[in-house]
Coordinates of C-alpha atoms in Angstrom, one line a residue:
M1 CA 0.0 0.0 0.0
S2 CA 1.5 3.3 -1.0
A3 CA 1.9 6.4 1.3
I4 CA -0.2 8.3 -1.0
S5 CA -3.1 5.9 -1.0
A6 CA -2.8 5.3 2.7
S7 CA -2.7 8.9 3.7
P8 CA -4.6 11.2 0.9
V9 CA -3.2 14.6 0.7
E10 CA -5.2 17.2 2.5
P11 CA -5.7 20.8 1.4
A12 CA -3.1 23.4 2.6
I13 CA -5.4 26.1 3.1
L14 CA -8.9 26.7 4.1
P15 CA -10.5 24.4 4.5
F16 CA -7.6 22.9 6.3
G17 CA -9.2 19.5 6.8
S18 CA -10.3 17.9 10.1
L19 CA -9.3 18.8 13.6
E20 CA -6.7 15.9 13.2
W21 CA -5.0 18.1 10.6
F22 CA -4.5 20.8 13.3
K23 CA -3.4 18.4 15.8
R24 CA -0.8 17.0 13.8
Q25 CA 0.6 20.5 12.7
L26 CA 0.7 21.7 16.2
A27 CA 1.9 18.6 17.9
S28 CA 4.6 18.9 20.3
T29 CA 8.1 17.6 20.0
P30 CA 11.1 18.2 22.1
D31 CA 12.9 19.8 19.0
R32 CA 10.0 22.2 18.6
A33 CA 9.7 23.1 22.3
R34 CA 13.5 23.8 22.3
R35 CA 13.4 26.0 19.3
T36 CA 10.4 27.7 20.6
A37 CA 12.1 28.7 23.8
I38 CA 15.0 29.9 22.0
M39 CA 12.9 32.2 19.9
V40 CA 11.0 33.5 23.0
G41 CA 14.4 34.1 24.9
A42 CA 15.8 35.9 22.0
A43 CA 12.7 38.2 21.4
V44 CA 12.6 39.0 25.1
L45 CA 16.3 40.0 25.3
C46 CA 15.9 42.1 22.2
V47 CA 13.1 44.0 23.8
I48 CA 14.8 44.4 27.0
I49 CA 18.0 45.6 25.3
S50 CA 16.3 47.9 22.9
M51 CA 14.0 49.4 25.6
T52 CA 17.1 50.0 28.0
L53 CA 19.3 51.4 25.5
Q54 CA 16.7 53.1 23.5
V55 CA 17.6 51.6 20.2
P56 CA 15.1 52.6 17.3
E57 CA 13.2 50.2 15.3
L58 CA 12.4 47.8 18.2
S59 CA 9.8 45.9 16.3
V60 CA 12.2 45.1 13.6
T61 CA 14.8 43.7 16.1
A62 CA 12.0 41.7 18.1
Y63 CA 11.1 40.1 14.8
M64 CA 14.7 38.9 14.0
P65 CA 14.7 35.7 16.0
F66 CA 11.7 34.4 14.2
F67 CA 13.0 35.4 10.7
M68 CA 16.5 34.1 11.3
S69 CA 15.9 30.9 13.3
K70 CA 16.2 27.7 11.3
E71 CA 16.2 24.0 11.9
S72 CA 19.9 23.8 12.6
K73 CA 22.8 25.6 13.9
F74 CA 24.5 25.7 10.4
L75 CA 21.5 26.9 8.6
T76 CA 20.8 29.6 11.2
T77 CA 24.4 30.8 11.1
L78 CA 24.3 30.7 7.3
T79 CA 21.1 32.8 7.2
G80 CA 22.5 35.4 9.6
V81 CA 25.7 35.8 7.6
I82 CA 23.9 36.0 4.2
G83 CA 21.3 38.5 5.8
L84 CA 24.1 40.7 7.3
I85 CA 25.9 40.8 4.0
G86 CA 22.7 41.5 2.1
L87 CA 21.6 44.1 4.6
T88 CA 25.0 45.9 4.5
I89 CA 25.2 46.1 0.6
G90 CA 21.5 47.1 0.4
I91 CA 21.7 49.9 2.9
G92 CA 25.1 51.2 1.1
V93 CA 23.4 51.0 -2.2
S94 CA 20.3 53.1 -1.0
L95 CA 22.3 55.6 0.7
L96 CA 24.2 56.2 -2.5
L97 CA 20.9 56.3 -4.6
Y98 CA 19.6 58.9 -2.1
K99 CA 22.1 61.4 -3.5
F100 CA 19.9 61.4 -6.7
T101 CA 16.5 60.4 -5.5
Y102 CA 15.7 62.3 -2.4
G103 CA 13.4 64.9 -3.2
H104 CA 12.9 63.6 -6.7
P105 CA 10.1 61.1 -7.1
E106 CA 10.6 60.9 -10.9
L107 CA 13.9 59.4 -10.2
R108 CA 13.0 57.6 -7.0
I109 CA 10.0 55.4 -8.5
P110 CA 12.1 54.2 -11.4
G111 CA 14.9 53.4 -9.1
M112 CA 12.8 51.4 -6.8
A113 CA 11.3 49.5 -9.8
I114 CA 14.8 48.5 -11.0
A115 CA 15.7 47.5 -7.4
I116 CA 12.6 45.2 -7.1
F117 CA 13.2 43.7 -10.6
L118 CA 16.9 43.0 -10.0
G119 CA 16.4 41.6 -6.6
M120 CA 13.5 39.1 -7.7
W121 CA 15.3 38.3 -10.7
L122 CA 18.5 37.5 -8.7
S123 CA 16.4 35.4 -6.2
R124 CA 15.6 33.0 -9.2
V125 CA 19.0 32.9 -11.0
F126 CA 21.6 33.5 -8.5
V127 CA 23.0 30.5 -6.6
L128 CA 22.5 32.4 -3.3
G129 CA 19.2 33.7 -4.3
P130 CA 18.2 35.0 -0.9
L131 CA 21.2 37.4 -1.1
G132 CA 20.0 39.0 -4.2
F133 CA 16.4 39.1 -2.9
L134 CA 17.6 40.8 0.4
I135 CA 19.6 43.4 -1.2
G136 CA 16.8 44.3 -3.7
F137 CA 14.1 44.4 -0.9
V138 CA 16.3 46.5 1.3
V139 CA 17.0 49.2 -1.4
T140 CA 13.3 49.4 -2.2
A141 CA 12.0 49.3 1.3
T142 CA 14.4 52.2 2.4
Q143 CA 13.7 54.2 -0.6
S144 CA 10.1 53.9 -0.3
V145 CA 10.2 55.8 3.2
G146 CA 12.6 58.6 2.2
E147 CA 10.0 61.2 1.4
A148 CA 8.5 60.8 5.0
V149 CA 11.8 62.0 6.6
P150 CA 12.1 65.9 6.8
S151 CA 15.8 66.0 6.4
P152 CA 18.5 64.2 4.7
E153 CA 20.6 64.0 7.9
L154 CA 17.6 62.5 9.9
L155 CA 17.1 59.9 6.9
V156 CA 20.9 58.8 7.0
R157 CA 20.6 58.5 10.8
G158 CA 17.6 56.4 10.6
I159 CA 19.0 54.0 8.1
L160 CA 22.1 53.5 9.9
W161 CA 20.1 52.8 13.1
L162 CA 18.1 50.5 11.1
W163 CA 21.2 48.5 10.2
V164 CA 22.2 48.4 13.9
A165 CA 18.7 47.2 15.0
I166 CA 18.6 44.4 12.4
A167 CA 22.4 43.4 12.9
Y168 CA 22.4 43.0 16.5
G169 CA 19.0 41.1 16.7
A170 CA 20.2 38.7 14.0
G171 CA 23.6 38.4 15.8
L172 CA 21.8 37.5 19.2
T173 CA 19.6 34.9 17.4
V174 CA 22.7 33.1 15.9
V175 CA 24.5 33.1 19.3
L176 CA 21.6 31.7 21.2
N177 CA 20.9 29.0 18.7
T178 CA 24.6 28.2 18.6
L179 CA 24.6 27.8 22.4
F180 CA 21.4 26.0 22.8
L181 CA 20.3 24.2 19.8
P182 CA 21.8 20.6 19.7
D183 CA 24.1 19.4 17.0
A184 CA 22.3 17.8 14.1
T185 CA 22.2 13.9 14.2
G186 CA 24.0 11.9 11.6
P187 CA 26.9 13.2 9.4
P188 CA 27.0 16.7 8.5
A189 CA 25.7 17.7 5.1
H190 CA 28.3 18.7 2.4
L191 CA 27.0 21.3 0.2
P192 CA 28.0 20.9 -3.6
K193 CA 30.4 23.5 -4.7
P194 CA 28.6 25.5 -7.4
K195 CA 30.3 25.7 -10.8
S196 CA 28.9 29.2 -11.5
F197 CA 27.3 31.9 -9.5
F198 CA 24.1 31.6 -11.7
V199 CA 21.7 28.6 -12.4
S200 CA 22.1 26.8 -15.7
D201 CA 19.1 28.6 -17.5
A202 CA 19.7 31.9 -15.8
F203 CA 19.9 33.8 -19.2
T204 CA 17.9 31.4 -21.4
N205 CA 14.8 30.9 -19.4
P206 CA 12.2 33.8 -19.9
A207 CA 10.1 32.6 -16.9
H208 CA 12.9 34.3 -14.6
V209 CA 12.3 37.8 -16.2
H210 CA 8.6 37.3 -16.3
F211 CA 8.6 36.4 -12.5
A212 CA 10.5 39.6 -11.7
L213 CA 8.4 41.8 -14.0
K214 CA 5.3 40.3 -12.2
V215 CA 6.5 41.2 -8.8
T216 CA 7.7 44.7 -9.9
L217 CA 4.2 45.5 -11.4
A218 CA 2.4 44.4 -8.2
A219 CA 4.6 46.1 -5.7
M220 CA 5.0 49.3 -7.6
F221 CA 1.2 49.5 -8.4
C222 CA 0.7 49.1 -4.4
Y223 CA 3.3 51.7 -3.7
I224 CA 1.8 54.3 -6.3
V225 CA -1.7 53.7 -4.9
Y226 CA -1.1 54.3 -1.4
M227 CA 1.2 57.3 -2.0
A228 CA -1.4 58.8 -4.3
I229 CA -4.1 58.5 -1.6
D230 CA -1.8 59.7 1.0
W231 CA -2.1 56.5 3.1
S232 CA 1.4 55.4 3.8
G233 CA 0.4 53.4 6.8
I234 CA -0.5 50.5 4.6
H235 CA 3.0 50.2 3.2
T236 CA 2.9 46.3 4.2
A237 CA 1.3 46.1 0.9
L238 CA 4.6 46.6 -0.8
I239 CA 6.4 44.2 1.7
T240 CA 3.6 41.5 1.0
C241 CA 4.1 41.7 -2.7
T242 CA 7.9 41.0 -2.4
F243 CA 7.7 38.2 0.4
I244 CA 4.9 36.0 -0.8
A245 CA 6.1 35.8 -4.6
L246 CA 7.2 32.4 -5.2
E247 CA 7.9 30.1 -8.3
T248 CA 4.2 29.2 -9.1
T249 CA 0.8 30.7 -8.5
G250 CA -0.3 28.1 -6.3
A251 CA 2.8 28.5 -4.0
T252 CA 2.4 32.2 -4.1
L253 CA -1.3 32.2 -3.0
H254 CA -0.5 29.5 -0.3
K255 CA 2.1 31.8 1.3
G256 CA -0.2 34.7 0.9
I257 CA -3.1 32.9 2.8
L258 CA -0.4 31.9 5.5
R259 CA 0.5 35.7 5.7
I260 CA -3.0 37.1 6.1
G261 CA -3.8 34.3 8.4
G262 CA -0.9 34.9 10.7
C263 CA -1.4 38.7 10.5
V264 CA -5.1 38.4 11.6
I265 CA -4.0 36.2 14.6
G266 CA -1.0 38.6 15.4
G267 CA -3.3 41.7 15.0
A268 CA -5.7 40.2 17.3
L269 CA -3.1 39.6 19.9
A270 CA -2.1 43.3 19.5
L271 CA -5.4 44.6 19.7
F272 CA -6.0 42.6 22.8
T273 CA -2.7 43.9 24.3
I274 CA -3.4 47.6 23.4
V275 CA -7.0 47.7 24.6
F276 CA -6.8 45.6 27.8
L277 CA -3.2 45.3 28.9
M278 CA -1.3 48.4 27.7
P279 CA -3.3 50.8 30.0
H280 CA -2.1 48.9 33.2
M281 CA 1.6 48.3 32.1
V282 CA 3.9 50.4 34.2
T283 CA 7.1 48.5 34.2
I284 CA 9.2 46.6 31.7
A285 CA 8.5 43.4 33.5
S286 CA 4.9 43.4 32.5
L287 CA 5.9 44.0 29.1
V288 CA 8.3 41.2 29.0
V289 CA 5.5 38.7 30.1
V290 CA 3.2 39.9 27.2
V291 CA 6.2 39.7 24.7
A292 CA 7.1 36.2 26.1
C293 CA 3.4 35.0 25.6
A294 CA 2.9 36.3 22.2
S295 CA 6.5 34.9 21.1
A296 CA 5.6 31.6 22.2
I297 CA 2.6 31.4 20.3
A298 CA 4.3 32.6 17.2
G299 CA 7.2 30.5 18.0
W300 CA 5.2 27.3 18.2
V301 CA 3.4 27.8 14.8
A302 CA 6.9 28.9 13.1
T303 CA 8.6 25.8 14.1
G304 CA 6.1 23.5 12.5
T305 CA 6.0 22.1 9.0
E306 CA 6.0 24.3 5.8
L307 CA 2.3 24.1 5.6
I308 CA 1.9 26.5 8.5
S309 CA 5.5 27.9 9.5
Y310 CA 5.2 31.0 7.5
A311 CA 2.0 32.0 9.6
G312 CA 4.1 31.9 12.6
L313 CA 6.4 34.5 11.3
Q314 CA 3.6 36.7 10.4
I315 CA 1.9 36.4 13.8
A316 CA 5.3 37.8 15.2
F317 CA 5.4 40.4 12.5
A318 CA 1.9 41.7 13.0
F319 CA 2.2 41.7 16.9
F320 CA 5.5 43.5 17.0
Y321 CA 4.7 46.1 14.4
S322 CA 1.4 47.0 15.8
V323 CA 2.5 47.1 19.6
F324 CA 6.1 48.7 19.4
Q325 CA 5.7 52.2 17.8
G326 CA 8.1 53.8 20.5
Y327 CA 9.5 53.3 23.9
A328 CA 6.2 54.2 25.7
P329 CA 3.0 52.3 25.7
D330 CA 1.0 52.6 22.6
T331 CA -2.6 52.7 22.5
D332 CA -3.1 53.8 18.8
L333 CA -5.4 51.1 17.1
D334 CA -4.7 52.8 13.7
N335 CA -1.6 50.7 13.4
V336 CA -3.4 47.5 13.6
R337 CA -5.8 48.5 11.1
N338 CA -3.2 49.8 8.7
R339 CA -1.1 46.6 8.9
V340 CA -4.0 44.3 8.1
V341 CA -5.3 46.4 5.3
G342 CA -2.0 46.8 3.6
I343 CA -1.5 42.9 3.7
L344 CA -4.8 42.4 2.3
F345 CA -4.4 44.8 -0.5
G346 CA -0.9 43.5 -1.3
L347 CA -2.2 39.8 -1.4
L348 CA -5.0 40.8 -3.7
V349 CA -3.0 42.6 -6.2
T350 CA -0.2 39.8 -6.3
G351 CA -2.8 37.1 -6.6
L352 CA -4.4 38.8 -9.6
V353 CA -1.1 39.5 -11.3
F354 CA 0.2 35.9 -10.6
R355 CA -3.1 34.3 -11.9
Y356 CA -3.5 36.4 -15.2
I357 CA 0.0 37.5 -16.3
W358 CA 2.4 34.8 -17.4
P359 CA 1.0 32.3 -14.9
E360 CA 3.4 29.5 -13.9
R361 CA 0.9 26.8 -12.8
T362 CA 1.6 24.4 -10.1
I363 CA 0.2 21.4 -12.1
D364 CA 2.9 22.0 -14.9
R365 CA 5.6 21.8 -12.2
L366 CA 4.0 18.6 -10.8
R367 CA 4.2 16.9 -14.2
D368 CA 7.9 18.0 -14.5
A369 CA 8.7 16.7 -11.0
L370 CA 6.9 13.5 -11.3
R371 CA 8.7 12.8 -14.6
A372 CA 11.9 13.4 -13.0
A373 CA 11.1 11.3 -10.1
L374 CA 10.2 8.4 -12.5
R375 CA 13.5 8.9 -14.2
Q376 CA 15.5 8.7 -11.0
L377 CA 13.5 5.5 -10.1
A378 CA 14.5 3.9 -13.3
R379 CA 18.0 4.6 -12.6
L380 CA 17.6 3.0 -9.3
L381 CA 16.1 -0.2 -10.7
E382 CA 19.2 -0.4 -13.1
I383 CA 21.5 -1.0 -9.9
P384 CA 23.5 -3.1 -9.4
R385 CA 25.5 -3.3 -12.5
P386 CA 28.1 -6.2 -13.2
D387 CA 31.0 -3.8 -13.8
V388 CA 30.7 -2.0 -10.4
S389 CA 32.0 -3.1 -7.1
I390 CA 29.6 -4.0 -4.3
E391 CA 30.9 -1.0 -2.1
K392 CA 30.4 1.5 -4.9
T393 CA 27.1 0.1 -5.7
K394 CA 26.0 0.5 -2.2
A395 CA 27.0 4.1 -2.0
E396 CA 25.5 4.8 -5.2
A397 CA 22.3 3.3 -4.2
D398 CA 22.0 5.0 -0.9
A399 CA 22.7 8.4 -2.7
L400 CA 20.1 7.7 -5.4
I401 CA 17.5 6.5 -2.9
G402 CA 17.9 9.9 -0.9
E403 CA 17.6 11.9 -3.9
T404 CA 14.6 10.0 -5.2
A405 CA 12.7 10.3 -1.9
K406 CA 13.3 14.1 -2.0
S407 CA 11.9 14.1 -5.5
F408 CA 8.8 12.4 -4.4
D409 CA 8.5 14.8 -1.5
Q410 CA 8.5 17.7 -3.8
T411 CA 6.1 16.1 -6.1
R412 CA 3.9 15.5 -3.1
R413 CA 4.1 19.3 -2.2
Y414 CA 3.1 20.3 -5.8
V415 CA 0.0 18.1 -5.4
E416 CA -0.9 20.0 -2.3
L417 CA -0.3 23.4 -3.9
T418 CA -2.6 22.7 -7.0
Q419 CA -5.6 23.1 -4.6
F420 CA -5.0 26.9 -5.1
E421 CA -5.4 27.0 -8.9
F422 CA -8.6 25.1 -9.5
E423 CA -11.2 27.7 -8.7
E424 CA -11.2 28.8 -12.3
S425 CA -9.4 25.8 -14.2
P426 CA -11.2 23.8 -16.7
D427 CA -12.3 20.2 -16.0
R428 CA -9.6 18.7 -18.0
D429 CA -7.1 19.9 -15.3
R430 CA -9.1 18.3 -12.5
T431 CA -8.9 15.0 -14.5
S432 CA -5.2 15.7 -15.3
L433 CA -4.5 16.0 -11.6
G434 CA -6.5 12.9 -10.7
N435 CA -4.2 11.0 -13.4
L436 CA -1.1 12.5 -11.9
E437 CA -2.1 11.4 -8.4
T438 CA -2.7 8.0 -9.6
T439 CA 0.6 7.7 -11.3
L440 CA 2.2 9.1 -8.2
A441 CA 0.6 6.6 -6.0
R442 CA 1.8 3.8 -8.2
A443 CA 5.3 5.3 -8.4
D444 CA 5.4 5.3 -4.7
E445 CA 4.6 1.6 -4.7
I446 CA 7.5 0.9 -7.1
F447 CA 9.7 3.0 -5.2
A448 CA 9.2 0.7 -2.2
S449 CA 9.9 -2.3 -4.2
A450 CA 12.9 -0.8 -5.8
K451 CA 14.6 0.0 -2.6
S452 CA 13.8 -3.7 -1.4
L453 CA 15.4 -5.1 -4.5
V454 CA 18.4 -2.8 -4.5
Q455 CA 19.2 -3.2 -0.8
G456 CA 18.5 -6.9 -0.1
G457 CA 18.8 -8.9 -3.4
E458 CA 21.4 -10.9 -5.1
R459 CA 22.7 -9.8 -8.4
N460 CA 22.0 -12.9 -10.5
D461 CA 18.5 -13.8 -9.2
E462 CA 16.3 -14.6 -12.1
R463 CA 13.0 -13.7 -10.5
Q464 CA 14.3 -10.4 -9.3
D465 CA 15.7 -9.6 -12.9
Q466 CA 12.1 -10.2 -14.1
T467 CA 10.6 -7.9 -11.5
R468 CA 13.1 -5.2 -12.6
T469 CA 12.3 -5.6 -16.1
A470 CA 8.7 -5.4 -15.6
L471 CA 8.9 -2.4 -13.3
L472 CA 11.2 -0.5 -15.8
S473 CA 8.5 -1.2 -18.5
E474 CA 5.9 0.3 -16.3
I475 CA 8.0 3.3 -15.5
R476 CA 9.1 3.9 -19.3
A477 CA 5.2 3.9 -20.1
E478 CA 4.4 6.4 -17.4
V479 CA 7.1 8.7 -18.5
Q480 CA 5.9 8.4 -22.1
R481 CA 2.4 9.3 -20.8
L482 CA 3.6 12.4 -19.2
N483 CA 5.7 13.7 -22.2

């Protein structure tokens, strides 16, 4: 019985499924509790340090533990290093651009558009895609707030303080994860050395340019609209357009739903805090307790699977950005409203752009991923070969089994994301998805048989050879059907 047929794929968005789905996604594990505790501790320390030393941009600093924390020490440290490099380069470029764009919207708007385009294009074609994205986003975000600052001197001071706020929050997060997160079990992963700074189809695949243009269109449309109506409080619309954009329409909408869901929860927590708790807070101790409670909720969700983890980041984002507007208790409810409205506006614009302009449909990615998984499965069934030693055969089989398992996991992920794209899709796509799920279920059964053959059989067993031949014929027929 295959894993697919035994555990049917459940929707990744509303309706989420049964209560059991929520229980599985929010289930407690020792690793999850430890990572959540680290996030809570880091957020509390950031609040105490920033409030004591009056470091500006407290909300950004408090959000860093959630944004930077990853599953392992290595990934957290790598994220921190890449983030610091991208932040430094982005702020340096933005300060240089201000010599030409400050007070000149006719130059600032095209400059922002170019920065978004390059950042999103690099996020797809650069080997270190997050670095390219971060540089483009930092330049765009800092340029977008320039007109709200009355003098160039205050603008430069504010941007440099932003660097400090992000850098020390990220550094503190890396230190705490290094101290308290246990070492990963098993041998350390060795990252392959890239042969080039760019992916193989960086300059030949038009989808990369189309993607960057779509994000640029959505983000700049939101920026021009909220500046034209003089409602800069909904600037989270621009942030939403850049952060939820992913490789397919389904993945983008999935991330957008998680963003708005997390924002609503975080905004509700902030609203409760501002209305009922803030009027009674007289010491930093009471603030620390509130921050710890909200951080625990956000951290628990953020340490879940990728089906819900991004919602946890948004809970923290909405809560901190709504509650921390200075060093004194804030009772202005407009901030909560503006954040939610901005995110909704950005989600709507991005969803429309990605659905109707050069759509990259998840079901097409599903076909490609399934085809690649089947070809890997065929290679696995061809092991062992008579001219290869037993030791080398075992190493080759183990590596290929790992790669094939990852390919099947990615294929299942695409099956989940197709739920977002069928509201207006023709019936033939629903039928096609059903056929693809059937093929995936059968391929999963073949994968289990192939692992058994490769790991436990003799080279010259006639019965096993007949089984291999039959399975290979079935795989080739499925690949041909997918072409």
